[in-house]
Amino acid sequence: MDSHHHHEHQPPAGTDDAAMAGLLDLDAEVLHSYLSEMTAWVHELAGDPPTRRILDLGSGTGTGTLALLQRFAGADAIALDISPQLLQRLRDKARVAGVADRVRTVQADLDASWPAIEPVDLVWASSSLHHMADPARALAEVFAVLRPGGLLAVIEMDSFPRFLPDHLGLGRPGLEARCHAALAEAHGEELPQLGADWGSHLSRAGFTIEARRPFVIHLTPPLPAAAGRYAQASLRRARSHLDGRMSADDLATLDLLIDSDGPDGVLQRDDLTIRTTRTTWVARRPAGPSSRSRASGQLSS
Ligand SMILES: C[S@@+](CC[C@H](N)C(=O)[O-])C[C@H]1O[C@@H](n2cnc3c(N)ncnc32)[C@H](O)[C@@H]1O
């Protein structure tokens, strides 16, 4: 099995997965309306014939899977992820939503080997492709699993969400901007594909790009009820990458923001906003015979 080098320095899978699960669920709750807009748009682009089978690649806790099952009433979904804990959470949520019989989960490390999956009409990859060690290979596999004429939706964050005003009333102004600069540096080492140009990756893999759409999210008060917890979970995750990358003063301010029950903590603040951009590319596997002879599933590289 391949070692997945970019995970080497992370805490043990269990705790990291639990924190990740909480963050993904909060993300789904707080950004619900944009997700709904996005699935409506993809549904429109998918057109005929009706979408029967969907693959959610790097499904996490099922944010995309569940939204897609709701949008595509006649479809079943395969949710694929490396994490058994996240897939368990996904199955629990599917049961609560009454769609358990329409979801199958597949646990696999896509950096190692791809499981055999029957052809699908739609592949959804939300914030997951940048985790792959070899995106070109991942896209070749996606191409092979899509029926000719099928669609791939790639959703990637332009940057992590921002929550804080420049002036917090504590510490030096501009803390969050410095956080993001330090995070970008950390991710440059751990996740070099974050912020990649997926359009050209997709073209090189043989897809036709149908559309590219940046979803610009800017929520101002009154925020959804879970906004404070979402900010806290996001900033905590950021904090775990920032040791030694920011000044002691900045880290102390950040700790106060994420730990405090007092008025300075993000759970209590009334000056939060949520700003982030998620860009979506919708690409089609051409319907005609492919010039790249992927039909046998054999990859040339
Ligand atoms: C940022 S999360 C996105 C989850 C979900 N798509 C969403 O939008 O909420 C990235 C997901 O990719 C999964 N992942 C990362 N590396 C993977 C790999 N090598 N094989 C399979 N899944 C992987 C992670 O476990 C995680 O659930």
Coordinates of C-alpha atoms and ligand atoms in Angstrom, one line a residue:
M1 CA 0.0 0.0 0.0
D2 CA 1.1 3.5 -0.7
S3 CA 1.9 5.6 2.3
H4 CA -0.1 8.8 2.3
H5 CA 2.7 11.2 3.0
H6 CA 0.6 14.3 3.6
H7 CA -1.1 12.7 6.6
E8 CA 2.0 11.8 8.4
H9 CA 2.1 14.7 10.9
Q10 CA -1.6 14.6 11.9
P11 CA -2.9 13.4 15.3
P12 CA -4.3 9.9 15.6
A13 CA -7.2 9.1 13.2
G14 CA -9.9 8.8 15.8
T15 CA -9.7 12.2 17.4
D16 CA -8.9 14.0 14.2
D17 CA -11.9 12.3 12.5
A18 CA -14.2 13.3 15.3
A19 CA -13.2 16.9 15.1
M20 CA -13.4 16.7 11.3
A21 CA -16.9 15.2 11.5
G22 CA -18.1 18.0 13.7
L23 CA -16.7 20.6 11.4
L24 CA -18.2 19.1 8.3
D25 CA -21.6 18.8 9.9
L26 CA -21.5 22.5 11.0
D27 CA -20.4 23.5 7.5
A28 CA -23.4 21.7 6.1
E29 CA -25.7 23.4 8.6
V30 CA -24.4 26.9 8.3
L31 CA -23.9 27.0 4.5
H32 CA -27.1 25.0 3.7
S33 CA -28.5 27.6 1.3
Y34 CA -25.5 27.8 -0.9
L35 CA -25.4 23.9 -1.1
S36 CA -29.0 23.9 -2.1
E37 CA -28.3 26.4 -4.9
M38 CA -25.3 24.3 -6.0
T39 CA -27.2 21.0 -6.3
A40 CA -30.1 22.8 -8.1
W41 CA -27.6 24.1 -10.6
V42 CA -25.9 20.7 -11.1
H43 CA -29.3 19.1 -11.5
E44 CA -30.1 21.5 -14.3
L45 CA -26.9 20.8 -16.1
A46 CA -27.2 17.0 -15.7
G47 CA -30.4 17.1 -17.9
D48 CA -31.4 13.9 -19.6
P49 CA -31.3 10.9 -19.4
P50 CA -32.2 11.0 -15.7
T51 CA -29.4 10.5 -13.2
R52 CA -29.7 7.1 -11.6
R53 CA -26.4 6.6 -9.9
I54 CA -24.2 9.1 -8.1
L55 CA -20.7 8.7 -6.7
D56 CA -19.7 11.1 -3.8
L57 CA -16.0 11.0 -3.8
G58 CA -14.5 11.8 -0.4
S59 CA -18.0 12.0 1.0
G60 CA -17.1 12.8 4.6
T61 CA -20.2 12.8 6.8
G62 CA -22.5 12.9 3.7
T63 CA -23.2 16.6 3.2
G64 CA -23.1 16.2 -0.6
T65 CA -24.6 12.7 -0.6
L66 CA -27.7 13.7 1.3
A67 CA -28.3 17.0 -0.5
L68 CA -27.9 15.1 -3.9
L69 CA -30.3 12.3 -2.9
Q70 CA -32.9 15.0 -2.0
R71 CA -32.3 16.8 -5.3
F72 CA -32.1 13.8 -7.5
A73 CA -35.2 11.9 -6.4
G74 CA -34.7 9.0 -8.7
A75 CA -31.1 8.3 -7.9
D76 CA -29.1 6.1 -5.6
A77 CA -25.7 7.1 -4.2
I78 CA -22.3 5.5 -3.5
A79 CA -20.5 7.4 -0.8
L80 CA -16.8 6.7 -0.8
D81 CA -14.3 7.8 1.9
I82 CA -11.1 6.7 3.6
S83 CA -12.6 7.1 7.0
P84 CA -14.8 4.4 8.5
Q85 CA -15.9 6.8 11.3
L86 CA -17.1 9.4 8.8
L87 CA -18.9 6.8 6.8
Q88 CA -20.6 5.5 9.9
R89 CA -21.8 9.0 10.7
L90 CA -23.0 9.2 7.1
R91 CA -25.0 6.0 7.4
D92 CA -26.6 7.3 10.7
K93 CA -27.6 10.5 9.0
A94 CA -29.0 8.7 6.0
R95 CA -31.2 6.6 8.3
V96 CA -32.5 9.6 10.1
A97 CA -33.2 11.3 6.7
G98 CA -35.1 8.1 5.6
V99 CA -32.8 7.4 2.6
A100 CA -30.7 4.6 4.0
D101 CA -31.9 2.2 1.3
R102 CA -30.6 4.6 -1.4
V103 CA -27.0 4.9 -0.1
R104 CA -24.1 2.4 -0.2
T105 CA -20.9 3.3 1.6
V106 CA -17.5 2.2 0.3
Q107 CA -14.4 2.6 2.5
A108 CA -11.2 3.0 0.4
D109 CA -7.9 5.0 0.3
L110 CA -7.9 6.5 -3.1
D111 CA -4.2 7.1 -2.9
A112 CA -3.7 3.3 -2.7
S113 CA -6.1 1.6 -5.0
W114 CA -9.5 2.3 -6.4
P115 CA -12.3 -0.1 -5.7
A116 CA -14.3 -1.5 -8.6
I117 CA -17.5 0.6 -9.0
E118 CA -20.2 0.1 -11.5
P119 CA -20.6 3.0 -14.0
V120 CA -22.2 6.2 -12.6
D121 CA -24.1 9.2 -14.1
L122 CA -22.7 11.8 -11.8
V123 CA -19.6 12.1 -9.7
W124 CA -19.5 14.8 -6.9
A125 CA -16.1 15.7 -5.4
S126 CA -16.4 18.4 -2.8
S127 CA -13.2 19.6 -1.1
S128 CA -11.8 16.1 -1.7
L129 CA -9.6 16.2 -4.8
H130 CA -7.0 18.4 -3.2
H131 CA -6.4 15.5 -0.7
M132 CA -5.3 13.2 -3.5
A133 CA -1.6 12.6 -3.8
D134 CA -2.0 12.3 -7.6
P135 CA -4.9 14.3 -8.9
A136 CA -4.2 13.3 -12.6
R137 CA -4.6 9.7 -11.6
A138 CA -7.7 10.4 -9.6
L139 CA -9.3 12.2 -12.5
A140 CA -8.4 9.3 -14.9
E141 CA -10.2 7.0 -12.5
V142 CA -13.2 9.3 -12.3
F143 CA -13.3 9.4 -16.1
A144 CA -13.3 5.6 -16.3
V145 CA -16.1 5.2 -13.7
L146 CA -18.4 7.8 -15.4
R147 CA -20.7 6.7 -18.2
P148 CA -20.0 8.4 -21.5
G149 CA -21.9 11.7 -21.3
G150 CA -21.9 11.7 -17.5
L151 CA -21.0 14.7 -15.3
L152 CA -18.3 15.4 -12.8
A153 CA -18.8 18.3 -10.3
V154 CA -15.7 19.5 -8.6
I155 CA -16.1 21.9 -5.7
E156 CA -13.1 23.5 -4.1
M157 CA -12.6 26.3 -1.5
D158 CA -10.7 29.3 -2.8
S159 CA -9.6 29.8 0.8
F160 CA -10.7 28.8 4.2
P161 CA -13.7 30.7 5.6
R162 CA -13.2 34.0 7.4
F163 CA -15.1 35.0 10.4
L164 CA -13.4 37.9 12.3
P165 CA -13.3 41.6 11.9
D166 CA -9.9 43.2 11.6
H167 CA -10.3 44.9 14.9
L168 CA -11.2 42.5 17.6
G169 CA -10.7 44.7 20.6
L170 CA -7.9 42.5 21.6
G171 CA -4.4 41.7 20.3
R172 CA -2.9 43.3 17.2
P173 CA -5.4 44.1 14.3
G174 CA -5.5 41.8 11.4
L175 CA -5.1 38.5 13.3
E176 CA -7.2 36.4 10.8
A177 CA -5.3 37.6 7.8
R178 CA -2.1 36.6 9.5
C179 CA -3.7 33.2 10.3
H180 CA -4.6 32.6 6.7
A181 CA -1.1 33.6 5.5
A182 CA 0.4 31.1 8.0
L183 CA -2.1 28.4 7.0
A184 CA -1.4 28.9 3.3
E185 CA 2.3 28.3 4.1
A186 CA 1.5 25.1 6.1
H187 CA -0.8 23.8 3.4
G188 CA 1.7 24.5 0.7
E189 CA 3.7 21.8 2.4
E190 CA 1.0 19.4 3.4
L191 CA -1.6 19.8 0.7
P192 CA 0.1 21.2 -2.4
Q193 CA -3.0 20.7 -4.5
L194 CA -5.1 23.1 -2.5
G195 CA -6.0 26.0 -4.8
A196 CA -4.9 24.1 -7.9
D197 CA -6.2 25.0 -11.3
W198 CA -8.8 22.3 -11.6
G199 CA -10.0 23.5 -15.0
S200 CA -6.8 22.6 -16.7
H201 CA -6.5 19.3 -14.7
L202 CA -10.0 18.4 -16.0
S203 CA -9.2 19.3 -19.6
R204 CA -6.0 17.3 -19.5
A205 CA -7.9 14.3 -18.2
G206 CA -10.2 14.4 -21.3
F207 CA -13.2 16.1 -19.8
T208 CA -15.2 18.9 -21.5
I209 CA -15.7 21.8 -19.1
E210 CA -19.4 22.8 -19.1
A211 CA -19.2 25.5 -16.6
R212 CA -17.2 27.1 -13.8
R213 CA -19.0 29.0 -11.1
P214 CA -17.6 30.7 -8.0
F215 CA -20.2 30.6 -5.2
V216 CA -19.4 33.7 -3.2
I217 CA -20.7 33.3 0.3
H218 CA -21.0 36.4 2.6
L219 CA -23.2 35.9 5.6
T220 CA -23.8 38.8 7.9
P221 CA -25.9 39.0 11.1
P222 CA -28.3 37.6 11.9
L223 CA -26.3 34.5 11.3
P224 CA -27.6 30.9 11.4
A225 CA -27.7 29.6 15.0
A226 CA -24.6 27.3 14.5
A227 CA -22.4 30.1 13.2
G228 CA -20.4 30.6 16.4
R229 CA -19.7 26.9 16.8
Y230 CA -18.8 26.7 13.1
A231 CA -16.3 29.6 13.6
Q232 CA -14.9 27.9 16.7
A233 CA -14.5 24.5 15.0
S234 CA -12.8 26.1 12.0
L235 CA -10.5 28.3 14.0
R236 CA -9.6 25.3 16.2
R237 CA -8.7 23.3 13.2
A238 CA -6.6 26.2 11.9
R239 CA -5.0 26.5 15.3
S240 CA -3.8 22.9 15.1
H241 CA -1.6 23.8 12.2
L242 CA -0.2 27.1 13.5
D243 CA 2.3 26.2 16.3
G244 CA 5.6 27.9 15.5
R245 CA 4.1 29.7 12.5
M246 CA 2.7 32.8 14.3
S247 CA 3.9 35.0 17.1
A248 CA 3.2 33.9 20.7
D249 CA 1.0 37.0 21.1
D250 CA -1.1 36.1 18.1
L251 CA -1.5 32.5 19.2
A252 CA -2.5 33.7 22.7
T253 CA -5.2 35.9 21.1
L254 CA -6.4 33.0 19.0
D255 CA -6.6 30.7 22.0
L256 CA -8.7 33.3 23.8
L257 CA -11.0 33.4 20.8
I258 CA -11.5 29.7 20.6
D259 CA -11.4 28.7 24.2
S260 CA -13.1 31.5 26.1
D261 CA -16.6 31.3 27.3
G262 CA -16.3 35.0 28.0
P263 CA -17.3 37.9 25.7
D264 CA -14.1 37.6 23.7
G265 CA -14.8 34.0 22.6
V266 CA -16.3 33.5 19.2
L267 CA -19.3 31.7 20.7
Q268 CA -20.3 35.0 22.4
R269 CA -19.2 37.6 19.9
D270 CA -21.8 39.6 17.9
D271 CA -19.3 40.8 15.3
L272 CA -18.8 37.6 13.3
T273 CA -19.5 37.3 9.6
I274 CA -18.9 34.3 7.3
R275 CA -16.9 34.9 4.1
T276 CA -15.8 32.2 1.7
T277 CA -15.8 31.3 -2.0
R278 CA -16.4 27.8 -3.3
T279 CA -15.7 27.4 -6.9
T280 CA -17.5 24.6 -8.8
W281 CA -16.4 23.1 -12.1
V282 CA -18.9 21.0 -14.0
A283 CA -17.2 18.8 -16.5
R284 CA -18.6 16.1 -18.8
R285 CA -17.1 12.9 -20.0
P286 CA -17.6 13.2 -23.8
A287 CA -20.3 11.0 -25.1
G288 CA -18.5 9.9 -28.2
P289 CA -15.7 7.3 -28.3
S290 CA -12.8 8.7 -26.3
S291 CA -9.6 9.5 -28.1
R292 CA -7.8 8.6 -24.9
S293 CA -8.8 4.9 -25.0
R294 CA -9.8 4.5 -21.4
A295 CA -12.5 2.0 -22.3
S296 CA -10.6 -0.9 -20.9
G297 CA -10.0 0.9 -17.6
Q298 CA -6.2 0.7 -18.3
L299 CA -4.4 3.8 -17.4
S300 CA -1.4 4.8 -19.5
S301 CA 0.5 6.7 -16.8
Ligands
LIG1 C1 -12.7 18.3 3.5 S1 -13.5 16.8 3.6 C2 -14.9 17.0 2.5 C3 -16.0 16.1 2.8 C4 -17.3 16.2 2.0 N1 -17.1 16.0 0.6 C5 -17.9 17.6 2.2 O1 -18.0 18.4 1.3 O2 -18.4 17.8 3.3 C6 -12.4 15.7 2.6 C7 -12.7 14.2 2.7 O3 -11.9 13.5 1.9 C8 -11.5 12.3 2.5 N2 -10.2 11.8 2.0 C9 -9.0 12.3 2.1 N3 -8.1 11.6 1.6 C10 -8.7 10.5 1.1 C11 -8.2 9.3 0.4 N4 -6.9 9.1 0.1 N5 -9.1 8.4 -0.1 C12 -10.5 8.6 0.2 N6 -10.9 9.7 0.9 C13 -10.1 10.6 1.3 C14 -11.5 12.6 4.0 O4 -11.6 11.5 4.8 C15 -12.6 13.6 4.1 O5 -13.8 13.0 4.4

